[in-house]
C-alpha positions as a Python dict, from the first residue, in 0.01 Angstrom:
ca = {
    (1, 'E'): (0, 0, 0),
    (2, 'Y'): (-15, 6, 369),
    (3, 'M'): (-351, -146, 367),
    (4, 'G'): (-180, -418, 134),
    (5, 'E'): (54, -491, 438),
    (6, 'Y'): (-157, -487, 721),
    (7, 'S'): (-364, -704, 577),
    (8, 'A'): (-108, -966, 485),
    (9, 'V'): (59, -969, 846),
    (10, 'T'): (-300, -1015, 997),
    (11, 'L'): (-362, -1296, 749),
    (12, 'T'): (21, -1447, 877),
    (13, 'H'): (-123, -1391, 1235),
    (14, 'Q'): (-470, -1592, 1179),
    (15, 'M'): (-352, -1839, 990),
    (16, 'F'): (-63, -1931, 1262),
    (17, 'F'): (-327, -1931, 1517),
    (18, 'L'): (-584, -2098, 1315),
    (19, 'G'): (-251, -2390, 1309),
    (20, 'V'): (-235, -2391, 1662),
    (21, 'L'): (-636, -2465, 1722),
    (22, 'V'): (-582, -2727, 1500),
    (23, 'L'): (-325, -2936, 1687),
    (24, 'S'): (-486, -2863, 1980),
    (25, 'T'): (-639, -3219, 2051),
    (26, 'P'): (-955, -3251, 2354),
    (27, 'P'): (-886, -3471, 2657),
    (28, 'Q'): (-1069, -3772, 2660),
    (29, 'R'): (-1321, -3850, 2939),
    (30, 'Y'): (-1356, -4226, 3012),
    (31, 'S'): (-1676, -4372, 3179),
    (32, 'E'): (-1702, -4679, 3365),
    (33, 'S'): (-1542, -4989, 3214),
    (34, 'Q'): (-1516, -4834, 2931),
    (35, 'I'): (-1228, -4961, 2695),
    (36, 'V'): (-908, -4813, 2729),
    (37, 'E'): (-663, -4902, 2432),
    (38, 'I'): (-361, -4935, 2484),
    (39, 'Y'): (-112, -4906, 2167),
    (40, 'G'): (228, -5053, 2042),
    (41, 'N'): (429, -4779, 1886),
    (42, 'K'): (767, -4861, 1854),
    (43, 'V'): (1058, -5053, 1963),
    (44, 'G'): (1437, -5031, 1870),
    (45, 'P'): (1835, -4999, 2036),
    (46, 'Q'): (1801, -4774, 2334),
    (47, 'A'): (2140, -4585, 2234),
    (48, 'N'): (1975, -4507, 1907),
    (49, 'P'): (1669, -4274, 1949),
    (50, 'S'): (1658, -4254, 1553),
    (51, 'E'): (1665, -4644, 1481),
    (52, 'T'): (1284, -4731, 1540),
    (53, 'Y'): (1103, -4983, 1419),
    (54, 'E'): (743, -5124, 1418),
    (55, 'W'): (632, -5272, 1739),
    (56, 'T'): (448, -5534, 1498),
    (57, 'S'): (822, -5603, 1379),
    (58, 'L'): (914, -5786, 1710),
    (59, 'G'): (619, -6049, 1621),
    (60, 'L'): (459, -6079, 2000),
    (61, 'C'): (105, -6147, 1931),
    (62, 'T'): (20, -5963, 1629),
    (63, 'H'): (-282, -6131, 1475),
    (64, 'S'): (-450, -5921, 1298),
    (65, 'V'): (-286, -5630, 1413),
    (66, 'Q'): (-463, -5307, 1267),
    (67, 'K'): (-283, -4961, 1257),
    (68, 'E'): (-485, -4665, 1394),
    (69, 'K'): (-469, -4328, 1145),
    (70, 'R'): (-206, -4104, 1186),
    (71, 'G'): (-154, -3670, 1146),
    (72, 'L'): (147, -3500, 1017),
    (73, 'G'): (324, -3425, 1355),
    (74, 'E'): (265, -3835, 1451),
    (75, 'V'): (419, -3919, 1063),
    (76, 'L'): (746, -3624, 1142),
    (77, 'R'): (816, -3816, 1483),
    (78, 'G'): (792, -4188, 1315),
    (79, 'D'): (466, -4274, 1557),
    (80, 'V'): (319, -4622, 1369),
    (81, 'K'): (46, -4674, 1635),
    (82, 'A'): (-123, -5056, 1640),
    (83, 'H'): (-367, -5228, 1820),
    (84, 'T'): (-250, -5446, 2106),
    (85, 'V'): (-438, -5742, 2264),
    (86, 'F'): (-306, -5551, 2599),
    (87, 'D'): (-624, -5285, 2621),
    (88, 'T'): (-824, -5324, 2953),
    (89, 'S'): (-1143, -5150, 3108),
    (90, 'F'): (-1118, -4818, 3294),
    (91, 'K'): (-1121, -4870, 3691),
    (92, 'V'): (-1127, -5245, 3670),
    (93, 'D'): (-905, -5433, 3748),
    (94, 'Q'): (-753, -5720, 3559),
    (95, 'P'): (-544, -6022, 3715),
    (96, 'S'): (-242, -6181, 3544),
    (97, 'T'): (-416, -6298, 3225),
    (98, 'L'): (-296, -6473, 2946),
    (99, 'Q'): (-325, -6262, 2622),
    (100, 'C'): (-136, -6468, 2401),
    (101, 'S'): (92, -6764, 2270),
    (102, 'T'): (361, -6766, 1975),
    (103, 'A'): (554, -7020, 1826),
    (104, 'M'): (924, -6938, 1864),
    (105, 'T'): (1013, -6992, 1495),
    (106, 'P'): (1387, -7003, 1408),
    (107, 'E'): (1274, -6602, 1230),
    (108, 'L'): (1090, -6510, 1580),
    (109, 'L'): (1404, -6673, 1774),
    (110, 'S'): (1662, -6416, 1534),
    (111, 'K'): (1428, -6133, 1606),
    (112, 'L'): (1414, -6152, 1991),
    (113, 'R'): (1783, -6240, 2052),
    (114, 'K'): (1892, -5914, 1794),
    (115, 'A'): (1680, -5715, 2043),
    (116, 'V'): (1796, -5822, 2358),
    (117, 'E'): (2104, -5808, 2264),
    (118, 'N'): (2092, -5441, 2129),
    (119, 'D'): (1916, -5347, 2447),
    (120, 'Y'): (1550, -5254, 2234),
    (121, 'V'): (1320, -5037, 2429),
    (122, 'F'): (960, -5056, 2341),
    (123, 'E'): (683, -4766, 2350),
    (124, 'F'): (305, -4786, 2425),
    (125, 'I'): (74, -4510, 2397),
    (126, 'V'): (-219, -4521, 2677),
    (127, 'D'): (-474, -4194, 2613),
    (128, 'G'): (-146, -3943, 2466),
    (129, 'I'): (39, -4098, 2770),
    (130, 'P'): (421, -4277, 2649),
    (131, 'V'): (514, -4579, 2826),
    (132, 'H'): (836, -4717, 2781),
    (133, 'G'): (973, -5077, 2884),
    (134, 'R'): (1273, -5276, 2808),
    (135, 'V'): (1187, -5628, 2597),
    (136, 'G'): (1482, -5764, 2760),
    (137, 'E'): (1755, -5849, 2951),
    (138, 'K'): (2081, -6016, 3001),
    (139, 'R'): (2172, -6217, 3242),
    (140, 'R'): (2445, -6403, 3395),
    (141, 'P'): (2396, -6766, 3381),
    (142, 'L'): (2407, -6962, 3722),
    (143, 'L'): (2590, -7229, 3626),
    (144, 'P'): (2863, -7222, 3314),
    (145, 'P'): (2811, -7363, 3006),
    (146, 'I'): (2835, -7764, 3003),
    (147, 'D'): (3163, -7687, 2710),
    (148, 'D'): (3307, -7441, 2912),
    (149, 'P'): (3295, -7602, 3303),
    (150, 'T'): (3537, -7332, 3427),
    (151, 'G'): (3371, -7030, 3321),
    (152, 'T'): (3614, -6831, 3161),
    (153, 'T'): (3464, -6728, 2848),
    (154, 'E'): (3194, -6459, 2931),
    (155, 'R'): (2855, -6563, 2843),
    (156, 'L'): (2546, -6420, 2936),
    (157, 'D'): (2178, -6538, 2867),
    (158, 'L'): (1944, -6369, 2656),
    (159, 'M'): (1602, -6323, 2871),
    (160, 'I'): (1253, -6148, 2730),
    (161, 'F'): (994, -6030, 2944),
    (162, 'T'): (689, -6220, 2963),
    (163, 'H'): (444, -6033, 3200),
    (164, 'F'): (354, -5693, 3119),
    (165, 'N'): (186, -5531, 3472),
    (166, 'F'): (0, -5183, 3381),
    (167, 'E'): (14, -4951, 3684),
    (168, 'I'): (-242, -4701, 3554),
    (169, 'G'): (-377, -4341, 3734),
    (170, 'Y'): (-704, -4239, 3729),
    (171, 'N'): (-845, -3859, 3864),
    (172, 'G'): (-1237, -3880, 3872),
    (173, 'D'): (-1307, -3981, 3477),
    (174, 'R'): (-941, -3914, 3322),
    (175, 'I'): (-630, -4114, 3330),
    (176, 'I'): (-368, -3902, 3485),
    (177, 'S'): (-78, -4168, 3498),
    (178, 'V'): (108, -4488, 3326),
    (179, 'R'): (368, -4703, 3467),
    (180, 'V'): (399, -5075, 3326),
    (181, 'L'): (641, -5274, 3584),
    (182, 'Q'): (823, -5616, 3446),
    (183, 'D'): (955, -5835, 3706),
    (184, 'S'): (1257, -6016, 3617),
    (185, 'R'): (1133, -6354, 3762),
    (186, 'S'): (865, -6391, 3479),
    (187, 'A'): (1134, -6361, 3222),
    (188, 'V'): (1213, -6621, 2983),
    (189, 'K'): (1557, -6736, 2834),
    (190, 'I'): (1582, -6741, 2441),
    (191, 'P'): (1717, -7032, 2358),
    (192, 'T'): (1962, -7066, 2042),
    (193, 'L'): (1887, -7215, 1734),
    (194, 'A'): (2096, -7492, 1851),
    (195, 'E'): (1910, -7560, 2137),
    (196, 'L'): (1573, -7502, 1953),
    (197, 'S'): (1658, -7740, 1769),
    (198, 'D'): (1721, -7962, 2026),
    (199, 'R'): (1392, -7904, 2164),
    (200, 'T'): (1144, -7921, 1914),
    (201, 'A'): (1318, -8278, 1852),
    (202, 'V'): (1222, -8427, 2155),
    (203, 'D'): (878, -8229, 2184),
    (204, 'G'): (803, -8291, 1772),
    (205, 'Q'): (705, -7936, 1753),
    (206, 'L'): (808, -7623, 1819),
    (207, 'P'): (796, -7434, 2146),
    (208, 'T'): (571, -7150, 2263),
    (209, 'L'): (614, -6804, 2419),
    (210, 'D'): (340, -6710, 2673),
    (211, 'I'): (228, -6287, 2712),
    (212, 'F'): (54, -6194, 2985),
    (213, 'S'): (-63, -5911, 3139),
    (214, 'S'): (-213, -5734, 3458),
    (215, 'V'): (-357, -5391, 3532),
    (216, 'V'): (-380, -5223, 3831),
    (217, 'W'): (-572, -4895, 3911),
    (218, 'V'): (-449, -4657, 4158),
    (219, 'R'): (-642, -4332, 4270),
    (220, 'S'): (-434, -4009, 4229),
    (221, 'V'): (-466, -3701, 4331),
    (222, 'V'): (-317, -3563, 4040),
    (223, 'N'): (-505, -3267, 3864),
    (224, 'F'): (-576, -3373, 3485),
    (225, 'E'): (-394, -3049, 3377),
    (226, 'D'): (-56, -3152, 3588),
    (227, 'R'): (-37, -3537, 3482),
    (228, 'M'): (255, -3476, 3261),
    (229, 'D'): (450, -3283, 3504),
    (230, 'S'): (572, -3628, 3676),
    (231, 'Y'): (675, -3788, 3308),
    (232, 'V'): (893, -3435, 3225),
    (233, 'Q'): (1032, -3467, 3502),
    (234, 'E'): (1098, -3858, 3509),
    (235, 'R'): (1300, -3796, 3143),
    (236, 'A'): (1409, -3471, 3158),
    (237, 'A'): (1759, -3393, 3038),
    (238, 'S'): (1831, -3177, 3312),
    (239, 'P'): (1663, -3352, 3645),
    (240, 'N'): (1841, -3122, 3881),
    (241, 'A'): (1768, -2794, 3748),
    (242, 'D'): (2035, -2612, 4045),
    (243, 'I'): (2327, -2780, 3826),
    (244, 'H'): (2185, -2671, 3484),
    (245, 'W'): (2158, -2304, 3622),
    (246, 'L'): (2467, -2276, 3771),
    (247, 'S'): (2698, -2459, 3510),
    (248, 'I'): (2497, -2211, 3270),
    (249, 'V'): (2579, -1869, 3469),
    (250, 'N'): (2891, -2014, 3529),
    (251, 'S'): (2953, -1980, 3141),
    (252, 'F'): (2727, -1697, 3088),
    (253, 'V'): (2954, -1475, 3330),
    (254, 'L'): (3339, -1582, 3218),
    (255, 'V'): (3194, -1491, 2845),
    (256, 'L'): (3045, -1142, 2912),
    (257, 'L'): (3364, -1081, 3096),
    (258, 'L'): (3555, -1136, 2829),
    (259, 'T'): (3259, -957, 2617),
    (260, 'V'): (3346, -628, 2874),
    (261, 'F'): (3697, -625, 2797),
    (262, 'L'): (3729, -713, 2480),
    (263, 'S'): (3459, -452, 2397),
    (264, 'L'): (3608, -135, 2633),
    (265, 'I'): (3933, -199, 2452),
    (266, 'L'): (3731, -138, 2109),
    (267, 'V'): (3527, 184, 2294),
    (268, 'R'): (3927, 341, 2375),
    (269, 'S'): (4062, 283, 2033),
    (270, 'L'): (3775, 437, 1862),
    (271, 'R'): (3823, 740, 2134),
    (272, 'N'): (4125, 812, 2056),
    (273, 'D'): (4088, 743, 1687),
    (274, 'F'): (3793, 1012, 1696),
    (275, 'A'): (4051, 1256, 1941),
    (276, 'V'): (4304, 1221, 1659),
    (277, 'I'): (4038, 1293, 1331),
    (278, 'S'): (3915, 1589, 1544),
    (279, 'S'): (4258, 1744, 1626),
    (280, 'D'): (4401, 2107, 1455),
    (281, 'E'): (4683, 1903, 1307),
    (282, 'E'): (4476, 1620, 1158),
    (283, 'K'): (4257, 1840, 949),
    (284, 'Q'): (4549, 2048, 802),
    (285, 'S'): (4721, 1742, 724),
    (286, 'R'): (4538, 1433, 568),
    (287, 'D'): (4907, 1240, 480),
    (288, 'D'): (4967, 1127, 738),
    (289, 'E'): (4631, 898, 839),
    (290, 'T'): (4661, 536, 865),
    (291, 'G'): (4414, 244, 975),
    (292, 'W'): (4041, 262, 914),
    (293, 'K'): (4046, 616, 805),
    (294, 'L'): (4254, 593, 497),
    (295, 'L'): (3920, 326, 350),
    (296, 'A'): (3668, 569, 329),
    (297, 'H'): (3597, 558, -21),
    (298, 'D'): (3647, 138, -16),
    (299, 'V'): (3425, 30, 313),
    (300, 'F'): (3098, 121, 125),
    (301, 'R'): (3132, -25, -233),
    (302, 'A'): (2924, -325, -330),
    (303, 'P'): (3051, -680, -250),
    (304, 'P'): (3113, -934, -484),
    (305, 'N'): (2849, -1152, -523),
    (306, 'L'): (2582, -922, -353),
    (307, 'S'): (2278, -1201, -492),
    (308, 'F'): (2412, -1423, -248),
    (309, 'L'): (2494, -1267, 2),
    (310, 'C'): (2163, -1115, 15),
    (311, 'A'): (1983, -1425, 21),
    (312, 'I'): (2182, -1612, 264),
    (313, 'L'): (2108, -1267, 564),
    (314, 'G'): (1752, -1303, 457),
    (315, 'S'): (1737, -1665, 509),
    (316, 'G'): (1906, -1576, 824),
    (317, 'G'): (1666, -1294, 951),
    (318, 'Q'): (1394, -1568, 848),
    (319, 'L'): (1509, -1780, 1075),
    (320, 'C'): (1589, -1508, 1372),
    (321, 'V'): (1240, -1464, 1340),
    (322, 'M'): (1122, -1829, 1368),
    (323, 'V'): (1334, -1863, 1690),
    (324, 'F'): (1173, -1588, 1831),
    (325, 'W'): (884, -1686, 1781),
    (326, 'F'): (889, -2074, 1899),
    (327, 'L'): (1086, -1960, 2212),
    (328, 'L'): (792, -1743, 2270),
    (329, 'L'): (526, -2001, 2216),
    (330, 'S'): (759, -2241, 2419),
    (331, 'C'): (772, -2049, 2750),
    (332, 'A'): (440, -1940, 2718),
    (333, 'G'): (320, -2301, 2736),
    (334, 'I'): (160, -2329, 2420),
    (335, 'L'): (436, -2590, 2255),
    (336, 'E'): (450, -2844, 2542),
    (337, 'P'): (815, -3072, 2538),
    (338, 'T'): (612, -3396, 2583),
    (339, 'S'): (406, -3326, 2222),
    (340, 'R'): (716, -3343, 1980),
    (341, 'G'): (489, -3412, 1693),
    (342, 'T'): (317, -3123, 1788),
    (343, 'I'): (656, -2883, 1820),
    (344, 'Y'): (712, -3048, 1484),
    (345, 'V'): (406, -2914, 1284),
    (346, 'A'): (465, -2607, 1481),
    (347, 'S'): (832, -2562, 1347),
    (348, 'L'): (745, -2655, 1005),
    (349, 'A'): (374, -2365, 1009),
    (350, 'L'): (655, -2093, 1168),
    (351, 'Y'): (887, -2133, 856),
    (352, 'A'): (630, -2137, 607),
    (353, 'L'): (477, -1823, 752),
    (354, 'T'): (778, -1669, 802),
    (355, 'S'): (957, -1681, 472),
    (356, 'V'): (760, -1338, 360),
    (357, 'V'): (1063, -1195, 612),
    (358, 'S'): (1318, -1350, 426),
    (359, 'G'): (1205, -1197, 79),
    (360, 'Y'): (1203, -871, 268),
    (361, 'I'): (1526, -858, 431),
    (362, 'S'): (1707, -995, 130),
    (363, 'I'): (1554, -807, -117),
    (364, 'L'): (1558, -425, 55),
    (365, 'Q'): (1930, -495, 108),
    (366, 'Y'): (1974, -599, -210),
    (367, 'T'): (1797, -307, -383),
    (368, 'R'): (1950, -46, -130),
    (369, 'L'): (2242, -166, -271),
    (370, 'G'): (2233, -101, -628),
    (371, 'G'): (2095, -430, -744),
    (372, 'K'): (1930, -518, -1038),
    (373, 'D'): (1846, -844, -1100),
    (374, 'W'): (1565, -903, -762),
    (375, 'A'): (1408, -1195, -898),
    (376, 'R'): (1682, -1380, -920),
    (377, 'T'): (1796, -1296, -598),
    (378, 'M'): (1427, -1418, -464),
    (379, 'A'): (1487, -1724, -592),
    (380, 'I'): (1795, -1775, -458),
    (381, 'T'): (1642, -1685, -88),
    (382, 'S'): (1331, -1916, -151),
    (383, 'L'): (1619, -2203, -163),
    (384, 'V'): (1898, -2135, 101),
    (385, 'F'): (1796, -2332, 408),
    (386, 'P'): (1523, -2548, 232),
    (387, 'L'): (1744, -2714, -42),
    (388, 'P'): (2007, -2822, 221),
    (389, 'F'): (1746, -2949, 440),
    (390, 'A'): (1550, -3085, 158),
    (391, 'T'): (1903, -3285, 9),
    (392, 'V'): (1964, -3409, 377),
    (393, 'A'): (1652, -3507, 408),
    (394, 'C'): (1607, -3719, 113),
    (395, 'A'): (1951, -3884, 186),
    (396, 'L'): (1794, -3975, 537),
    (397, 'N'): (1448, -4172, 461),
    (398, 'I'): (1650, -4330, 191),
    (399, 'V'): (1882, -4482, 416),
    (400, 'A'): (1581, -4533, 697),
    (401, 'S'): (1352, -4678, 411),
    (402, 'V'): (1661, -4945, 319),
    (403, 'Y'): (1645, -5038, 661),
    (404, 'G'): (1270, -5020, 746),
    (405, 'S'): (1276, -4815, 994),
    (406, 'T'): (959, -4610, 1126),
    (407, 'S'): (1181, -4285, 1096),
    (408, 'K'): (1167, -4286, 719),
    (409, 'L'): (863, -4063, 575),
    (410, 'P'): (582, -4154, 295),
    (411, 'W'): (629, -4024, -6),
    (412, 'T'): (307, -3914, -6),
    (413, 'T'): (412, -3668, 339),
    (414, 'V'): (717, -3561, 107),
    (415, 'G'): (429, -3452, -179),
    (416, 'I'): (246, -3271, 105),
    (417, 'L'): (604, -3095, 269),
    (418, 'F'): (673, -2978, -118),
    (419, 'C'): (335, -2853, -198),
    (420, 'V'): (357, -2655, 156),
    (421, 'W'): (700, -2523, 4),
    (422, 'I'): (522, -2423, -311),
    (423, 'C'): (161, -2304, -208),
    (424, 'V'): (313, -2124, 96),
    (425, 'C'): (690, -2056, 153),
    (426, 'F'): (763, -1951, -196),
    (427, 'P'): (436, -1699, -225),
    (428, 'W'): (569, -1562, 86),
    (429, 'T'): (845, -1491, -46),
    (430, 'V'): (737, -1319, -351),
    (431, 'V'): (507, -1107, -161),
    (432, 'G'): (822, -1003, 127),
    (433, 'A'): (961, -956, -177),
    (434, 'I'): (694, -734, -337),
    (435, 'L'): (656, -519, -4),
    (436, 'A'): (1069, -444, -44),
    (437, 'R'): (1091, -295, -346),
    (438, 'R'): (821, -70, -290),
    (439, 'S'): (1028, 44, 49),
    (440, 'S'): (1383, 79, -138),
    (441, 'G'): (1251, 350, -352),
    (442, 'K'): (1174, 561, -90),
    (443, 'S'): (1482, 551, 90),
    (444, 'K'): (1836, 393, -17),
    (445, 'Y'): (2127, 380, 208),
    (446, 'R'): (2304, 691, 205),
    (447, 'F'): (2632, 616, 286),
    (448, 'P'): (2869, 902, 451),
    (449, 'V'): (3163, 870, 194),
    (450, 'T'): (3100, 806, -222),
    (451, 'P'): (3322, 461, -257),
    (452, 'N'): (3561, 542, -535),
    (453, 'L'): (3553, 334, -880),
    (454, 'T'): (3905, 179, -820),
    (455, 'P'): (3925, 4, -592),
    (456, 'R'): (4248, 11, -271),
    (457, 'E'): (4588, -146, -295),
    (458, 'L'): (4547, -433, -16),
    (459, 'P'): (4812, -453, 256),
    (460, 'T'): (5037, -778, 178),
    (461, 'N'): (5266, -788, 496),
    (462, 'I'): (4974, -895, 766),
    (463, 'P'): (5038, -1155, 1026),
    (464, 'W'): (4920, -1463, 1079),
    (465, 'F'): (4707, -1366, 1367),
    (466, 'A'): (4564, -1117, 1158),
    (467, 'S'): (4464, -1329, 843),
    (468, 'G'): (4074, -1353, 762),
    (469, 'P'): (4064, -1751, 889),
    (470, 'F'): (4244, -1658, 1195),
    (471, 'Q'): (3965, -1426, 1287),
    (472, 'I'): (3670, -1592, 1157),
    (473, 'L'): (3778, -1944, 1373),
    (474, 'F'): (3813, -1645, 1678),
    (475, 'A'): (3525, -1480, 1617),
    (476, 'G'): (3351, -1761, 1616),
    (477, 'F'): (3486, -1984, 1903),
    (478, 'L'): (3421, -1757, 2217),
    (479, 'P'): (2998, -1733, 2133),
    (480, 'F'): (3048, -2115, 2126),
    (481, 'S'): (3222, -2127, 2454),
    (482, 'A'): (2943, -1894, 2544),
    (483, 'V'): (2630, -2172, 2511),
    (484, 'Y'): (2797, -2497, 2474),
    (485, 'M'): (2715, -2648, 2837),
    (486, 'E'): (2353, -2556, 2698),
    (487, 'L'): (2411, -2715, 2381),
    (488, 'F'): (2512, -3048, 2601),
    (489, 'F'): (2140, -3019, 2722),
    (490, 'I'): (2003, -2988, 2397),
    (491, 'F'): (2205, -3282, 2207),
    (492, 'R'): (2116, -3539, 2545),
    (493, 'S'): (1770, -3452, 2513),
    (494, 'V'): (1741, -3503, 2121),
    (495, 'W'): (1954, -3810, 2145),
    (496, 'A'): (1905, -3989, 2443),
    (497, 'H'): (1528, -4006, 2462),
    (498, 'Q'): (1484, -3727, 2723),
    (499, 'L'): (1311, -3408, 2728),
    (500, 'Y'): (1447, -3061, 2713),
    (501, 'T'): (1212, -2838, 2948),
    (502, 'L'): (1388, -2502, 3058),
    (503, 'Y'): (1337, -2291, 2777),
    (504, 'P'): (1342, -1949, 2983),
    (505, 'L'): (1687, -2054, 3058),
    (506, 'L'): (1738, -2157, 2649),
    (507, 'S'): (1568, -1826, 2557),
    (508, 'L'): (1877, -1665, 2839),
    (509, 'A'): (2122, -1802, 2629),
    (510, 'V'): (2046, -1713, 2286),
    (511, 'V'): (2014, -1333, 2367),
    (512, 'L'): (2342, -1437, 2523),
    (513, 'L'): (2487, -1575, 2233),
    (514, 'C'): (2336, -1333, 1975),
    (515, 'L'): (2479, -1005, 2218),
    (516, 'V'): (2807, -1191, 2190),
    (517, 'T'): (2809, -1270, 1791),
    (518, 'A'): (2738, -923, 1794),
    (519, 'L'): (3032, -774, 2012),
    (520, 'V'): (3302, -1007, 1890),
    (521, 'T'): (3224, -979, 1508),
    (522, 'V'): (3217, -583, 1566),
    (523, 'S'): (3582, -614, 1709),
    (524, 'V'): (3772, -837, 1510),
    (525, 'M'): (3610, -656, 1188),
    (526, 'Y'): (3790, -320, 1389),
    (527, 'F'): (4068, -450, 1342),
    (528, 'T'): (4069, -568, 998),
    (529, 'L'): (3984, -196, 922),
    (530, 'A'): (4238, -82, 1110),
    (531, 'S'): (4461, -326, 925),
    (532, 'E'): (4373, -150, 628),
    (533, 'D'): (4153, -424, 502),
    (534, 'Y'): (3845, -255, 352),
    (535, 'R'): (3644, -579, 288),
    (536, 'W'): (3439, -675, 578),
    (537, 'W'): (3111, -761, 424),
    (538, 'W'): (3190, -1145, 343),
    (539, 'R'): (3432, -1155, 604),
    (540, 'S'): (3158, -994, 873),
    (541, 'W'): (2921, -1273, 832),
    (542, 'A'): (3172, -1517, 768),
    (543, 'C'): (3279, -1403, 1130),
    (544, 'G'): (2933, -1478, 1302),
    (545, 'A'): (2844, -1787, 1117),
    (546, 'S'): (3198, -1944, 1171),
    (547, 'M'): (3002, -2078, 1488),
    (548, 'G'): (2910, -2381, 1279),
    (549, 'V'): (3217, -2505, 1308),
    (550, 'F'): (3274, -2548, 1643),
    (551, 'V'): (2895, -2691, 1667),
    (552, 'C'): (2986, -2938, 1380),
    (553, 'A'): (3330, -3038, 1587),
    (554, 'Y'): (3113, -3070, 1919),
    (555, 'S'): (2863, -3310, 1737),
    (556, 'V'): (3145, -3541, 1620),
    (557, 'Y'): (3309, -3519, 2034),
    (558, 'F'): (2958, -3544, 2126),
    (559, 'F'): (2913, -3881, 1921),
    (560, 'C'): (3250, -4050, 2034),
    (561, 'F'): (3237, -3964, 2365),
    (562, 'R'): (2926, -3893, 2517),
    (563, 'S'): (2685, -4152, 2352),
    (564, 'A'): (2644, -4514, 2294),
    (565, 'M'): (2518, -4454, 1940),
    (566, 'F'): (2583, -4750, 1662),
    (567, 'G'): (2570, -4795, 1355),
    (568, 'L'): (2500, -4666, 996),
    (569, 'L'): (2124, -4561, 1027),
    (570, 'Q'): (2168, -4387, 1355),
    (571, 'I'): (2524, -4235, 1275),
    (572, 'T'): (2370, -4108, 933),
    (573, 'F'): (2065, -3945, 1141),
    (574, 'F'): (2319, -3784, 1366),
    (575, 'F'): (2555, -3662, 1125),
    (576, 'G'): (2291, -3540, 896),
    (577, 'Y'): (2067, -3351, 1177),
    (578, 'S'): (2389, -3202, 1361),
    (579, 'F'): (2472, -3074, 961),
    (580, 'L'): (2122, -2876, 932),
    (581, 'L'): (2160, -2789, 1300),
    (582, 'A'): (2501, -2556, 1220),
    (583, 'Y'): (2369, -2473, 868),
    (584, 'A'): (2070, -2299, 1038),
    (585, 'M'): (2249, -2105, 1302),
    (586, 'S'): (2515, -2002, 1082),
    (587, 'L'): (2257, -1848, 873),
    (588, 'V'): (2141, -1700, 1158),
    (589, 'L'): (2454, -1591, 1382),
    (590, 'G'): (2594, -1440, 1047),
    (591, 'F'): (2282, -1256, 983),
    (592, 'I'): (2364, -1113, 1324),
    (593, 'G'): (2696, -1067, 1246),
    (594, 'F'): (2630, -865, 944),
    (595, 'F'): (2430, -651, 1033),
    (596, 'A'): (2629, -556, 1398),
    (597, 'T'): (2925, -438, 1148),
    (598, 'F'): (2724, -245, 916),
    (599, 'A'): (2576, -57, 1149),
    (600, 'F'): (2913, -16, 1306),
    (601, 'V'): (3103, 70, 989),
    (602, 'R'): (2836, 369, 905),
    (603, 'Y'): (2903, 502, 1232),
    (604, 'I'): (3233, 534, 1266),
    (605, 'Y'): (3292, 651, 900),
    (606, 'S'): (2981, 920, 1038),
    (607, 'R'): (3162, 1076, 1283),
    (608, 'A'): (3492, 1027, 1148),
    (609, 'K'): (3352, 1328, 878),
    (610, 'L'): (3602, 1206, 617),
    (611, 'A'): (3529, 1344, 270),
}
């Protein structure tokens, strides 16, 4: 048995580190005049990071375009790299050169005007370095239109940039940095359909749009290993780390003071209760008992819907272990913020390999509380998180397919993800359940008091501030107030084309969040028991999980007041992923709140020494 557990753990570690090695790609070295390929990746509105389209969809210089094969990380990130006409030679400067001429058809005109009106930005990939730039700009005309000589109507000319000036830094035989500089003086006005018709009638043919490019190579002193530092600093969600630290520490100190104050009240109340219980007068007369001491024969009765409760606890434990490994790898520098595709694949691998944790925790808790149908509980555990995630992801994929966005996943990739769940996640859940079955027979829970068969009557006259809904919301608000500033930086990094880099600070925030959740949940459950309400099992989980409600509310606030996102595609993606984040946080914090309360309840009734 122990050899089987050791082999499973060893195999898990080997598979994980093998996955990390597979994700690593060796850097490329270039020789003099070797071709450096510049790939066109995607374009989309600057305000909508999820609304991305292929670079070729603009219709600029798309003659016989070839697309590169994509890995799983690139597919999950929505990358569609296509060869462009801007390829250059290593360390060879290139003057301004005409790359292509495209006839300005009405279809092309409509695409370009839409791109400039919605502030499209493009992304090129050069040696693995993302390069961003604007498709065009809006410019106030020098002279008012003929039909509005006074200029009372606000009208802007739509200009498209036609010159791509690449500045590439190198150190030895390595590419260090890439920038694309766009000169507003080279911008060309995009005519309206009426202006296009007039020019076509005069010239007898469609006008053309000429695209130029130039390349300048600059020697750099930056080492190849540090080449992404400037890119990270430029696109960091918090460019000023001092301000970030100050704002977070300010929130931390405030919440810690409130938590310590609440903990002192709880400890003092418990000491008074234990002192009364230990007194001779209390031992002689149990008729005067009040509060939580009366519930000794009710608090350890198995809760309703035990199978589902244990299933969500197992899923929450799995996500806890996954978050721990993710933060550890990020702080160690193995997962870099510049490679989001790698982060997606690593998260998928971590979730698959930690499925054994969900099976183990759920079945261990279920069997130790007297459950019999462990197979049903195991099946529910394997679906608690994947089923809502798959439902939301499929709905978003359908919307992305309707819009033709690169955010859509090919159905072959969907099949691969389903195979990962069938072949890796579910088997590891079964392994965890089997290990839990073997362990639960050796050490079942020994509660201080045997539960009565008949439940105690619940109190009826409960004030509103002691009611379950109010306590649950209060228990979620305090942890949320501890990390709402960090949540803002995370949202801004995901939904504003920026990078999150302060993983050590995020780790500190996660630790504080877990501590505050545990303390607040225990305190709220103490006052619940003190009001002679023994229904703490589900309520303790709900107190921790209620932070998800505040995350959903904050996502609405962020969308309305902190972003400029628009359109059905972006709205569905934003709220879909925000719901999944809130759901995952509810599972994790519900797991922490439940087991903190479970340990607390066992402790106080063991100390009370009640029959």
